[in-house]
Short mmCIF file of C-alpha atoms in Angstrom, two decimals:
data_model
loop_
_atom_site.label_atom_id
_atom_site.label_comp_id
_atom_site.label_asym_id
_atom_site.label_seq_id
_atom_site.Cartn_x
_atom_site.Cartn_y
_atom_site.Cartn_z
CA MET A 20 116.75 185.27 114.57
CA VAL A 21 114.62 188.06 115.95
CA VAL A 22 112.01 189.78 114.66
CA HIS A 23 110.35 193.09 115.93
CA CYS A 24 106.79 194.38 115.90
CA VAL A 25 105.09 191.37 115.44
CA SER A 26 101.25 190.99 116.07
CA LEU A 27 100.09 187.98 118.38
CA ALA A 28 98.18 187.37 115.10
CA VAL A 29 100.58 186.96 112.53
CA VAL A 30 102.59 184.83 115.32
CA ASN A 31 99.74 182.58 115.34
CA ARG A 32 99.30 182.50 111.51
CA THR A 33 102.79 181.55 111.51
CA TYR A 34 102.98 178.87 113.73
CA GLN A 35 99.72 177.47 112.16
CA ARG A 36 101.88 177.14 109.11
CA ALA A 37 104.97 175.80 110.67
CA LYS A 38 102.26 173.29 112.22
CA THR A 39 101.19 171.90 109.00
CA ASN A 40 104.59 171.88 107.13
CA SER A 41 105.52 169.30 110.03
CA LEU A 42 104.10 166.87 107.59
CA THR A 43 106.87 167.44 104.97
CA ARG A 44 110.04 168.78 107.10
CA SER A 45 112.19 167.31 109.63
CA TYR A 46 111.65 169.69 111.98
CA VAL A 47 109.27 172.27 113.32
CA LEU A 48 109.65 175.96 114.21
CA ARG A 49 109.13 176.64 117.98
CA PHE A 50 108.42 179.84 118.97
CA THR A 51 108.95 181.15 122.23
CA PHE A 52 108.73 185.07 123.76
CA ASN A 53 111.19 186.50 125.84
CA PRO A 54 109.03 187.92 128.90
CA MET A 55 111.69 190.59 129.69
CA GLU A 56 111.03 192.35 126.17
CA GLY A 57 107.54 193.19 127.30
CA ILE A 58 104.13 192.01 125.18
CA ASP A 59 104.02 194.97 123.32
CA ASN A 60 107.07 194.04 121.54
CA PRO A 61 108.01 190.50 121.87
CA ALA A 62 110.93 189.03 120.94
CA MET A 63 109.86 185.92 118.82
CA VAL A 64 112.94 183.09 119.20
CA THR A 65 113.13 180.28 116.83
CA ALA A 66 114.33 177.03 117.71
CA ASP A 67 114.70 173.66 116.15
CA ASP A 68 112.65 171.09 117.67
CA THR A 69 115.44 168.10 118.95
CA GLU A 70 112.49 166.15 119.59
CA PRO A 71 113.45 162.42 117.76
CA VAL A 72 111.04 161.28 114.82
CA SER A 73 108.86 158.29 115.86
CA LYS A 74 109.70 155.21 113.85
CA PRO A 75 107.46 153.49 112.32
CA SER A 76 105.11 150.91 114.38
CA PRO A 77 104.26 147.51 112.75
CA ARG A 78 100.98 146.14 113.90
CA VAL A 79 99.98 142.49 114.78
CA CYS A 80 97.08 141.05 113.11
CA VAL A 81 95.61 137.33 114.12
CA LEU A 82 93.57 135.83 111.33
CA LYS A 83 92.06 132.50 112.57
CA ARG A 84 89.49 130.85 110.44
CA GLU A 85 86.79 128.04 110.74
CA ASP A 86 86.38 124.81 109.06
CA GLY A 87 85.08 126.25 104.97
CA GLU A 88 85.89 130.11 105.67
CA ASN A 89 88.37 131.76 103.94
CA PHE A 90 91.04 134.11 105.43
CA GLY A 91 89.30 136.74 103.32
CA PHE A 92 91.85 139.15 101.45
CA HIS A 93 94.06 138.98 98.77
CA LEU A 94 98.16 139.54 98.41
CA CYS A 95 99.10 141.09 95.60
CA VAL A 96 102.77 142.19 94.23
CA GLU A 97 101.71 145.40 92.42
CA LYS A 98 103.20 147.27 89.53
CA GLY A 99 105.36 150.03 90.82
CA GLN A 100 105.19 149.22 94.49
CA GLN A 101 106.93 147.64 96.86
CA GLY A 102 106.49 144.97 99.03
CA HIS A 103 103.65 142.38 99.23
CA VAL A 104 100.35 144.33 99.73
CA ILE A 105 97.11 143.28 101.39
CA ARG A 106 94.28 144.15 98.90
CA GLN A 107 90.43 143.66 98.72
CA LEU A 108 89.62 142.65 101.97
CA ASP A 109 86.43 140.96 102.48
CA SER A 110 83.51 143.09 104.62
CA LEU A 111 83.27 141.97 108.12
CA GLY A 112 85.73 138.84 107.04
CA VAL A 113 88.67 137.29 108.83
CA ALA A 114 90.88 139.60 107.60
CA GLU A 115 89.36 142.43 108.11
CA ARG A 116 88.15 141.50 111.86
CA SER A 117 91.88 140.74 112.28
CA GLY A 118 93.02 144.63 111.83
CA LEU A 119 93.91 144.44 108.62
CA LYS A 120 93.75 147.20 106.55
CA ASP A 121 93.64 147.73 102.60
CA GLY A 122 97.07 149.13 101.53
CA ASP A 123 98.94 147.28 104.44
CA ARG A 124 102.67 145.71 103.46
CA LEU A 125 103.10 142.40 105.10
CA LEU A 126 106.60 142.07 106.72
CA GLU A 127 106.22 138.71 108.81
CA VAL A 128 103.96 135.74 108.66
CA ASN A 129 104.28 133.61 111.88
CA GLU A 130 107.30 135.42 112.89
CA MET A 131 109.60 134.49 109.67
CA PHE A 132 110.45 137.55 107.71
CA VAL A 133 109.18 137.78 104.17
CA ASP A 134 109.40 141.35 103.03
CA ASN A 135 112.30 140.32 100.81
CA VAL A 136 110.98 136.91 99.66
CA GLU A 137 109.67 135.64 96.27
CA HIS A 138 105.68 136.15 96.57
CA MET A 139 104.98 132.79 95.63
CA VAL A 140 107.01 131.32 98.28
CA VAL A 141 105.52 133.91 100.74
CA ALA A 142 101.42 132.93 99.32
CA ARG A 143 102.90 128.88 99.77
CA ARG A 144 103.81 129.60 103.32
CA ILE A 145 100.47 131.27 104.49
CA GLN A 146 98.62 128.47 102.57
CA VAL A 147 100.42 125.69 104.77
CA SER A 148 100.17 127.84 108.10
CA GLY A 149 96.71 126.00 108.66
CA SER A 150 93.87 128.03 110.14
CA GLN A 151 95.50 130.55 112.16
CA LEU A 152 97.75 133.09 111.16
CA CYS A 153 100.09 135.70 113.01
CA PHE A 154 100.70 138.67 110.57
CA LEU A 155 103.39 141.32 111.15
CA VAL A 156 102.10 144.66 108.90
CA LEU A 157 103.07 148.26 108.60
CA ASP A 158 100.50 150.75 106.99
CA GLU A 159 100.89 151.52 103.55
CA LYS A 160 101.76 155.56 104.63
CA ALA A 161 104.49 154.33 107.39
CA TYR A 162 105.94 151.44 104.88
CA LYS A 163 106.60 153.74 102.16
CA LEU A 164 108.14 156.25 104.53
CA ALA A 165 110.51 153.55 106.05
CA VAL A 166 111.71 152.76 102.49
CA SER A 167 112.54 156.21 101.41
CA GLU A 168 114.51 156.65 104.86
CA GLY A 169 116.25 153.77 104.13
CA ARG A 170 115.05 151.76 107.26
CA ASP A 171 115.85 147.86 108.12
CA LEU A 172 112.56 146.28 108.02
CA ARG A 173 113.90 143.23 109.11
CA GLU A 174 115.20 145.25 112.25
CA LEU A 175 111.95 146.99 112.83
CA ALA A 176 109.93 143.42 112.81
CA LYS A 177 112.66 142.22 114.94
CA ALA A 178 112.35 145.17 117.68
CA SER A 179 108.31 144.61 117.95
CA ARG A 180 109.23 141.47 119.79
CA GLY A 181 111.19 143.03 122.53
CA GLU A 182 114.68 142.03 123.85
CA GLY A 183 115.18 138.24 125.02
CA TRP A 184 112.89 137.04 122.41
CA ARG A 185 113.41 133.38 121.62
CA PRO A 186 111.21 130.83 119.07
CA PRO A 187 109.32 128.36 120.44
CA ARG A 188 110.56 125.08 120.09
CA LEU A 189 109.07 121.94 118.96
CA CYS A 190 110.54 118.67 120.53
CA HIS A 191 109.85 115.10 119.22
CA ILE A 192 110.27 112.77 122.23
CA THR A 193 111.30 109.21 121.57
CA ARG A 194 110.52 106.95 124.49
CA ASP A 195 113.67 105.54 125.70
CA ALA A 196 113.67 102.27 128.68
CA PRO A 197 112.82 104.53 131.30
CA GLY A 198 110.18 106.14 129.41
CA LEU A 199 110.14 110.09 128.12
CA GLY A 200 111.50 111.29 131.29
CA LEU A 201 108.79 114.25 130.87
CA ASN A 202 107.04 115.79 134.54
CA THR A 203 104.46 118.63 133.81
CA GLN A 204 102.66 120.89 136.64
CA LEU A 205 99.77 123.33 136.80
CA LEU A 206 101.55 126.80 136.99
CA GLU A 207 100.13 128.06 140.22
CA GLY A 208 97.30 130.54 139.98
CA GLU A 209 97.35 130.20 136.04
CA LYS A 210 94.51 128.31 134.84
CA GLY A 211 95.53 126.31 131.58
CA LYS A 212 99.05 126.94 131.90
CA PHE A 213 101.69 124.19 132.29
CA THR A 214 105.35 123.96 133.27
CA VAL A 215 107.56 120.94 132.40
CA SER A 216 110.37 119.45 133.85
CA PRO A 217 112.69 116.91 131.65
CA VAL A 218 114.55 114.35 133.81
CA LYS A 219 118.30 115.02 133.74
CA GLY A 220 119.68 112.78 130.87
CA GLY A 221 115.89 111.35 129.68
CA ALA A 222 114.21 111.30 126.71
CA ALA A 223 112.64 114.88 126.93
CA GLU A 224 116.12 116.85 127.95
CA LYS A 225 117.68 114.86 124.76
CA ALA A 226 114.81 116.24 122.72
CA GLY A 227 115.44 119.73 123.69
CA VAL A 228 112.77 119.93 126.62
CA LYS A 229 114.23 122.58 129.38
CA LYS A 230 113.38 122.88 132.95
CA GLY A 231 111.03 125.90 133.42
CA ASP A 232 109.31 125.73 129.70
CA ARG A 233 105.86 126.17 129.46
CA LEU A 234 104.22 123.62 127.66
CA ILE A 235 101.80 125.12 125.08
CA TRP A 236 100.66 122.24 122.77
CA ILE A 237 101.67 118.53 122.84
CA ASP A 238 101.09 115.72 120.05
CA GLY A 239 98.21 118.29 118.08
CA ALA A 240 96.16 119.14 121.30
CA MET A 241 96.37 122.75 122.93
CA ALA A 242 97.75 122.21 126.59
CA SER A 243 95.54 125.67 127.72
CA GLU A 244 92.70 123.29 126.48
CA LEU A 245 93.04 120.15 128.51
CA THR A 246 93.08 119.24 132.57
CA HIS A 247 96.24 118.13 134.25
CA SER A 248 95.45 115.01 134.52
CA ALA A 249 94.03 114.67 131.01
CA ILE A 250 97.63 115.49 129.99
CA SER A 251 99.52 113.13 132.86
CA LYS A 252 96.93 110.51 130.84
CA MET A 253 98.56 111.45 127.46
CA VAL A 254 102.46 111.07 128.55
CA LYS A 255 101.42 107.75 130.47
CA LYS A 256 100.07 106.18 127.85
CA CYS A 257 101.80 107.23 125.29
CA SER A 258 103.55 104.31 122.86
CA ASN A 259 106.89 105.29 121.67
CA HIS A 260 106.71 109.06 121.07
CA MET A 261 105.51 112.18 121.68
CA THR A 262 105.91 115.65 120.24
CA VAL A 263 105.38 118.86 122.64
CA LEU A 264 105.76 122.24 121.53
CA VAL A 265 107.44 124.85 124.51
CA ILE A 266 108.76 128.36 125.09
CA ASP A 267 110.31 129.84 127.93
CA SER A 268 109.05 131.84 130.53
CA ASP A 269 110.25 135.18 129.10
CA SER A 270 109.87 134.39 125.42
CA GLU A 271 105.95 133.65 126.25
CA LYS A 272 105.43 137.31 127.94
CA SER A 273 106.55 138.61 124.78
CA TYR A 274 103.86 136.79 123.03
CA VAL A 275 101.41 137.69 126.08
CA CYS A 276 102.26 141.44 125.64
CA ARG A 277 102.01 141.77 121.78
CA LYS A 278 98.73 139.30 122.09
CA MET A 279 99.75 136.51 119.74
CA PRO A 280 98.95 133.10 120.01
CA VAL A 281 102.19 130.50 120.19
CA LEU A 282 101.78 128.33 117.09
CA PRO A 283 104.02 125.56 115.86
CA ALA A 284 104.14 127.02 112.55
CA MET A 285 106.54 129.52 114.50
CA ALA A 286 108.80 127.03 115.77
CA ASP A 287 112.47 125.59 115.40
CA ALA A 288 111.85 122.14 114.81
CA GLU A 289 115.14 120.77 114.80
CA ASN A 290 114.75 117.39 115.57
CA MET A 291 111.39 116.45 113.76
CA PRO A 292 111.41 113.31 111.51
CA TYR A 293 110.25 112.87 108.54
CA ARG A 294 111.05 116.39 107.58
CA PRO A 295 111.05 117.00 103.79
CA ARG A 296 113.59 117.63 101.39
CA ARG A 297 113.84 120.24 98.80
CA LEU A 298 116.39 118.77 96.03
CA HIS A 299 117.41 120.91 93.12
CA LEU A 300 118.19 118.86 89.91
CA VAL A 301 120.00 119.68 86.61
CA LEU A 302 118.72 118.36 83.60
CA GLY A 303 121.20 115.95 82.43
CA SER A 304 122.12 114.51 78.33
CA GLN A 305 119.46 111.43 79.53
CA GLY A 306 117.21 113.26 81.61
CA TYR A 307 116.71 113.28 85.15
CA GLY A 308 117.06 109.51 85.80
CA PHE A 309 114.51 108.77 87.87
CA LEU A 310 110.67 106.45 87.44
CA LEU A 311 107.92 108.27 89.04
CA LYS A 312 104.89 106.38 89.46
CA GLN A 313 101.44 107.04 90.66
CA GLU A 314 100.29 104.66 93.55
CA LYS A 315 98.15 104.26 96.81
CA THR A 316 99.46 103.71 100.33
CA GLY A 317 97.62 101.28 102.36
CA ALA A 318 95.54 104.28 103.91
CA GLY A 319 94.45 104.38 100.27
CA ARG A 320 95.58 107.80 99.53
CA THR A 321 97.16 108.21 95.97
CA VAL A 322 100.44 109.38 96.11
CA HIS A 323 103.26 109.88 93.74
CA MET A 324 106.48 107.87 94.35
CA VAL A 325 110.01 108.04 93.21
CA ARG A 326 110.80 104.80 91.56
CA GLU A 327 114.18 103.57 89.92
CA VAL A 328 116.95 105.66 90.40
CA ASP A 329 119.08 105.73 87.70
CA LYS A 330 122.86 105.19 89.12
CA GLY A 331 125.04 108.20 88.44
CA SER A 332 122.03 110.36 87.37
CA PRO A 333 121.30 113.73 88.01
CA ALA A 334 118.49 112.16 90.34
CA GLU A 335 121.27 110.52 92.22
CA LEU A 336 123.44 113.30 92.74
CA GLY A 337 121.03 115.15 93.88
CA SER A 338 120.19 112.75 96.66
CA VAL A 339 116.76 111.62 95.06
CA LYS A 340 115.87 108.24 97.31
CA GLU A 341 113.79 105.53 95.85
CA GLY A 342 110.04 105.33 97.52
CA GLU A 343 110.06 108.49 98.65
CA MET A 344 107.12 110.52 97.93
CA LEU A 345 106.95 113.64 95.68
CA LEU A 346 104.93 116.45 97.46
CA GLU A 347 106.12 119.46 95.32
CA VAL A 348 107.75 120.68 91.84
CA ASN A 349 109.28 124.06 91.85
CA GLY A 350 107.14 125.01 95.02
CA GLU A 351 104.05 123.92 93.94
CA SER A 352 101.78 121.04 95.40
CA THR A 353 101.63 117.70 93.98
CA GLU A 354 98.79 116.63 96.02
CA SER A 355 95.87 117.64 94.17
CA LEU A 356 97.52 116.95 90.73
CA SER A 357 97.18 113.86 88.25
CA HIS A 358 100.14 111.87 87.43
CA ASN A 359 100.15 113.20 83.98
CA GLU A 360 99.78 117.00 85.29
CA VAL A 361 102.70 116.35 87.45
CA VAL A 362 104.81 115.04 84.74
CA SER A 363 104.32 117.68 82.70
CA LYS A 364 105.42 119.99 85.53
CA ILE A 365 108.39 118.31 85.69
CA ARG A 366 109.16 118.94 81.98
CA GLN A 367 107.94 122.20 81.66
CA SER A 368 110.55 123.47 83.92
CA GLY A 369 113.41 123.88 82.00
CA GLN A 370 117.22 123.29 82.58
CA GLN A 371 116.45 122.95 86.55
CA VAL A 372 113.84 121.29 88.63
CA THR A 373 113.08 121.42 92.31
CA LEU A 374 111.74 118.76 93.89
CA THR A 375 110.02 117.79 97.78
CA THR A 376 110.11 114.73 98.95
CA MET A 377 109.29 112.95 102.08
CA PRO A 378 109.41 109.31 103.08
CA PRO A 379 105.70 108.31 103.23
CA GLN A 380 105.87 107.40 106.88
CA GLY A 381 106.01 111.03 107.33
CA GLN A 382 102.04 112.24 105.69
CA ASP A 383 100.98 109.83 108.34
CA PHE A 384 102.89 111.65 111.30
CA TYR A 385 102.44 115.01 110.42
CA THR A 386 98.17 114.21 109.66
CA GLN A 387 97.92 113.03 113.32
CA LEU A 388 99.52 116.18 114.49
CA GLY A 389 97.36 118.56 112.44
CA LEU A 390 100.29 120.12 110.78
CA SER A 391 101.64 120.33 107.01
CA PRO A 392 104.98 118.68 106.47
CA LEU A 393 106.08 121.49 103.86
CA LEU A 394 106.30 123.43 107.06
CA PHE A 395 109.69 121.78 107.92
CA CYS A 396 111.35 121.25 104.69
CA GLU A 397 115.12 121.29 104.78
CA ASP A 398 116.86 122.57 101.92
CA VAL A 399 119.52 120.06 100.00
CA THR A 400 122.49 121.47 98.36
CA SER A 401 125.28 119.16 96.76
CA GLY A 402 123.96 116.51 98.86
CA SER A 403 124.11 117.95 102.31
CA PRO A 404 121.15 119.11 104.17
CA GLU A 405 120.74 123.33 104.86
CA GLU A 406 117.64 123.99 106.82
CA GLN A 407 116.17 127.25 105.27
CA LYS A 408 115.15 129.60 107.80
CA GLU A 409 114.30 132.46 106.12
CA ILE A 410 114.01 131.62 102.09
CA PRO A 411 112.92 128.07 102.03
CA VAL A 412 112.97 127.77 97.91
CA THR A 413 113.25 130.38 95.42
CA LEU A 414 111.06 129.67 91.90
CA LYS A 415 114.02 131.51 89.73
CA PRO A 416 115.82 129.12 87.46
CA ALA A 417 119.45 129.14 88.57
CA VAL A 418 120.74 127.44 85.08
CA PRO A 419 120.03 130.18 82.52
CA THR A 420 117.35 129.75 79.86
CA VAL A 421 118.27 128.31 76.56
CA GLU A 422 117.03 130.25 73.41
CA PRO A 423 115.90 127.85 70.73
CA GLN A 424 118.13 128.23 67.34
CA GLU A 425 116.37 129.88 64.83
CA ASP A 426 117.46 126.92 62.28
CA VAL A 427 115.58 124.33 64.89
CA GLN A 428 111.91 123.60 64.50
CA ILE A 429 109.93 123.07 67.11
CA ASN A 430 106.06 122.71 67.90
CA PRO A 431 104.50 125.69 69.85
CA ASN A 432 101.52 124.43 71.53
CA VAL A 433 99.09 126.86 70.54
CA ARG A 434 95.57 126.71 72.04
CA ARG A 435 92.06 128.60 72.01
CA CYS A 436 90.90 127.47 75.95
CA ILE A 437 87.04 128.07 76.17
CA LEU A 438 86.55 128.34 79.75
CA GLU A 439 82.54 128.80 82.07
CA ARG A 440 82.89 130.61 85.19
CA GLY A 441 82.50 128.01 88.12
CA SER A 442 81.38 128.74 91.86
CA ALA A 443 85.19 129.84 92.68
CA GLY A 444 85.74 131.71 89.43
CA PHE A 445 88.00 130.62 86.20
CA GLY A 446 90.24 128.62 88.58
CA PHE A 447 93.72 130.19 87.11
CA HIS A 448 96.19 133.22 88.18
CA LEU A 449 97.97 135.78 85.99
CA ALA A 450 101.06 136.73 86.59
CA CYS A 451 103.85 138.80 84.34
CA VAL A 452 107.60 140.14 84.09
CA HIS A 453 108.20 143.09 86.19
CA LEU A 454 108.40 146.18 84.10
CA LYS A 455 107.48 144.14 81.02
CA PRO A 456 104.72 143.96 78.87
CA GLY A 457 103.22 140.37 78.51
CA THR A 458 100.74 137.80 80.67
CA PHE A 459 101.24 134.24 81.69
CA ILE A 460 99.54 131.54 83.63
CA SER A 461 101.01 131.33 86.75
CA GLN A 462 98.62 128.69 88.69
CA VAL A 463 96.30 126.86 87.38
CA ALA A 464 93.62 125.11 89.94
CA GLY A 465 93.36 121.71 90.19
CA GLU A 466 89.82 120.53 88.38
CA GLY A 467 88.94 123.64 88.07
CA PRO A 468 87.67 125.49 84.67
CA GLY A 469 91.27 126.68 83.94
CA GLN A 470 92.46 122.93 84.24
CA THR A 471 89.56 121.64 82.21
CA SER A 472 90.02 123.91 79.53
CA GLY A 473 93.48 122.37 78.80
CA LEU A 474 95.18 125.59 80.40
CA LEU A 475 98.81 124.76 81.49
CA GLN A 476 100.91 126.79 84.01
CA GLY A 477 103.38 129.02 82.33
CA ASP A 478 100.93 129.47 78.99
CA VAL A 479 101.43 132.94 77.89
CA VAL A 480 98.09 134.82 76.86
CA VAL A 481 98.04 136.25 73.30
CA GLU A 482 94.16 136.92 73.43
CA VAL A 483 91.42 137.41 75.56
CA ASN A 484 87.76 137.30 74.31
CA GLY A 485 89.41 137.88 70.87
CA GLN A 486 91.43 140.85 71.51
CA ASN A 487 95.22 140.61 71.59
CA VAL A 488 96.78 141.74 74.49
CA GLU A 489 100.45 140.66 73.93
CA LYS A 490 101.53 144.31 74.60
CA GLU A 491 98.97 145.44 77.21
CA SER A 492 100.28 145.15 81.41
CA VAL A 493 98.64 142.25 83.57
CA GLU A 494 96.03 144.75 85.27
CA ASP A 495 94.67 145.61 81.97
CA VAL A 496 94.49 141.90 80.86
CA ILE A 497 92.45 141.13 84.12
CA LEU A 498 89.92 143.87 83.32
CA HIS A 499 89.70 142.18 79.63
CA VAL A 500 89.18 138.89 81.63
CA LYS A 501 86.26 140.37 84.10
CA ARG A 502 84.45 142.44 81.60
CA GLY A 503 83.81 139.27 79.48
CA GLY A 504 81.37 137.90 81.61
CA ASP A 505 80.92 133.85 82.80
CA THR A 506 82.15 132.45 79.55
CA LEU A 507 85.89 133.49 78.75
CA SER A 508 87.99 132.29 75.66
CA LEU A 509 92.03 132.69 75.95
CA LEU A 510 94.18 132.32 72.80
CA VAL A 511 97.27 130.59 74.76
CA VAL A 512 100.78 129.37 73.80
CA ASP A 513 103.69 127.86 75.65
CA GLN A 514 106.65 130.27 76.99
CA ARG A 515 109.31 128.37 74.38
CA GLY A 516 106.89 127.84 71.75
CA TYR A 517 105.88 131.63 72.19
CA ASP A 518 109.55 132.73 71.84
CA TRP A 519 110.33 130.95 69.08
CA LEU A 520 107.22 132.40 66.73
CA LYS A 521 108.09 135.76 68.02
CA LYS A 522 111.87 135.25 67.30
CA ASN A 523 111.11 133.64 63.79
CA GLY A 524 108.25 135.80 62.56
CA LYS A 525 105.52 132.85 62.82
CA PRO A 526 101.94 133.75 62.99
CA ILE A 527 100.54 132.11 65.99
CA THR A 528 97.89 129.60 64.82
CA VAL A 529 95.80 127.18 66.77
CA ASN A 530 97.18 123.61 66.68
CA LYS A 531 96.73 120.72 69.77
CA LEU A 532 99.07 119.01 72.18
CA ALA A 533 99.04 115.38 72.31
CA PRO A 534 98.15 114.24 75.88
CA ILE A 535 100.33 112.28 78.14
CA SER A 536 98.76 109.01 78.72
CA GLU A 537 101.63 106.53 80.17
CA VAL A 538 100.35 105.32 83.85
CA GLU A 539 103.96 105.87 84.31
CA GLU A 540 106.50 107.95 83.48
CA ASN A 541 110.51 107.33 82.96
CA LEU A 542 111.81 110.68 83.51
CA SER A 543 115.43 110.03 82.42
CA SER A 544 114.70 109.93 78.66
CA ALA A 545 115.93 113.59 77.10
CA ALA A 546 112.77 115.53 76.68
CA GLU A 547 112.47 118.72 74.77
CA PRO A 548 110.95 120.85 77.62
CA PRO A 549 109.19 123.71 77.28
CA VAL A 550 110.91 126.65 79.26
CA LEU A 551 108.37 128.80 81.98
CA LYS A 552 110.48 132.18 82.62
CA THR A 553 109.82 132.93 86.16
CA ASP A 554 112.41 136.31 86.86
CA GLU A 555 110.80 138.81 88.84
CA LEU A 556 106.78 138.05 89.31
CA CYS A 557 104.37 140.50 89.32
CA ASP A 558 101.57 138.66 90.52
CA ASP A 559 97.68 139.42 90.48
CA GLN A 560 94.56 137.12 90.10
CA THR A 561 91.73 136.77 88.19
CA ASN A 562 89.47 136.44 90.96
CA SER A 563 91.48 135.29 94.04
CA ALA A 564 95.16 135.33 95.27
CA PRO A 565 96.38 131.90 96.06
CA SER A 566 97.47 133.04 99.68
CA GLY A 567 94.50 134.84 100.49
CA ASP A 568 91.40 133.07 100.60
CA GLY A 569 92.28 129.64 101.00
CA HIS A 570 90.65 128.16 98.12
#
């Protein structure tokens, strides 16, 4: 295109407009002058900008908290927004100091891709990772642009690690007759860095240690904080087994380049002992078929133990083993729950429940290493274990919800719960079914005001401080809660009872559910469990998100 008799001022204004419009156009007009035409009558030539559009650039944020300190952020899923959203950063808190910003989208947690993972699963992953986290995030604008352009976010995250990257490895070495078969050496010119050399055919090599590996961590202690003499003594004095975290030298360079620590939570851990198993059980005509008891271990720890697994029951078919500890129900930890609360959660699961179990000696093993066993779960399907590397567990029931029939009378559990705000808030979290009205209790903190008042996970919130909120969004319900001050009145009903009352046009009136009082509960009986619907959850919080501040 040739334009004659255009002054330089017009050209400059045109260029500035083109530059401004470049934010919304895929190319910029470039103006060049043909010197052969002369200055008085220039020829203005337009050319498409052929420079490639830059790819969105993810950021690494390393969060490290001290004992008693929170990470200082909330992880949310918001209506009309895609991804896991970082919100409400504490001023000068751990998250803000790490470089996290409001609106950032979380792509990875400790090198695990989470953008397509259930929100509650991501929150749980953060909770069990310990005092240090490595996040890979995209800012809000870059994330929305990448999604609109159809970019593969997983590949974007993978590219940030560079070519040739391989994850670190947790190797559990069991001593054989000659010993551990492990030699360590201080890396020349590198303070606090060590290489390892396994004896050919020895215990270390069998455990996965390779010649030239960098030693990162040994039996819970960071190698960089130890002397070579201290490490040698640890290896020599080891009785029967030792666990080390190692990485190949090329992959270590990727972490150094990205200024990231190498953490056990990032590692492949295929040969770790006592790995917890996630078991999926479908309710049978006679119940699940096992006895759950609350017992004390030799170390004085109170645990929930599986006993008396019925032959041919759903529990036996689902690989439940007698004498194992129950760690989780549907992805929620049982550590701080009473026996009655655990039994209630199993019964509330409806036609299917997911249990996480582990031998009791595994608890001592992981405690000594300073790690959560839940980092190393394997998923058991039809009796054959299969490790879930990307999505550890889904909270969505695989069996369709069974709607109560109109002629079947049930007893809805309607309650008015009065809560007094504690030091950590009201002690519960709210959630909603995506793009639908209605709010329910997604989590209840152990021994908090919510639990004390009688709130149960899955309860539908009908009224807040006397105002009906059935048709309001979860965001509006949270505002009602916050406006109420330090005292909160909630009218709630169990999900199954709520569905039945609405279907049959019955009023929601307060009653009282008789508590479960048995010391041990046989889950062989076919109870009428209320169904907790956990379709696509839109999580928010009354005071703090379960993933962000470590309460």
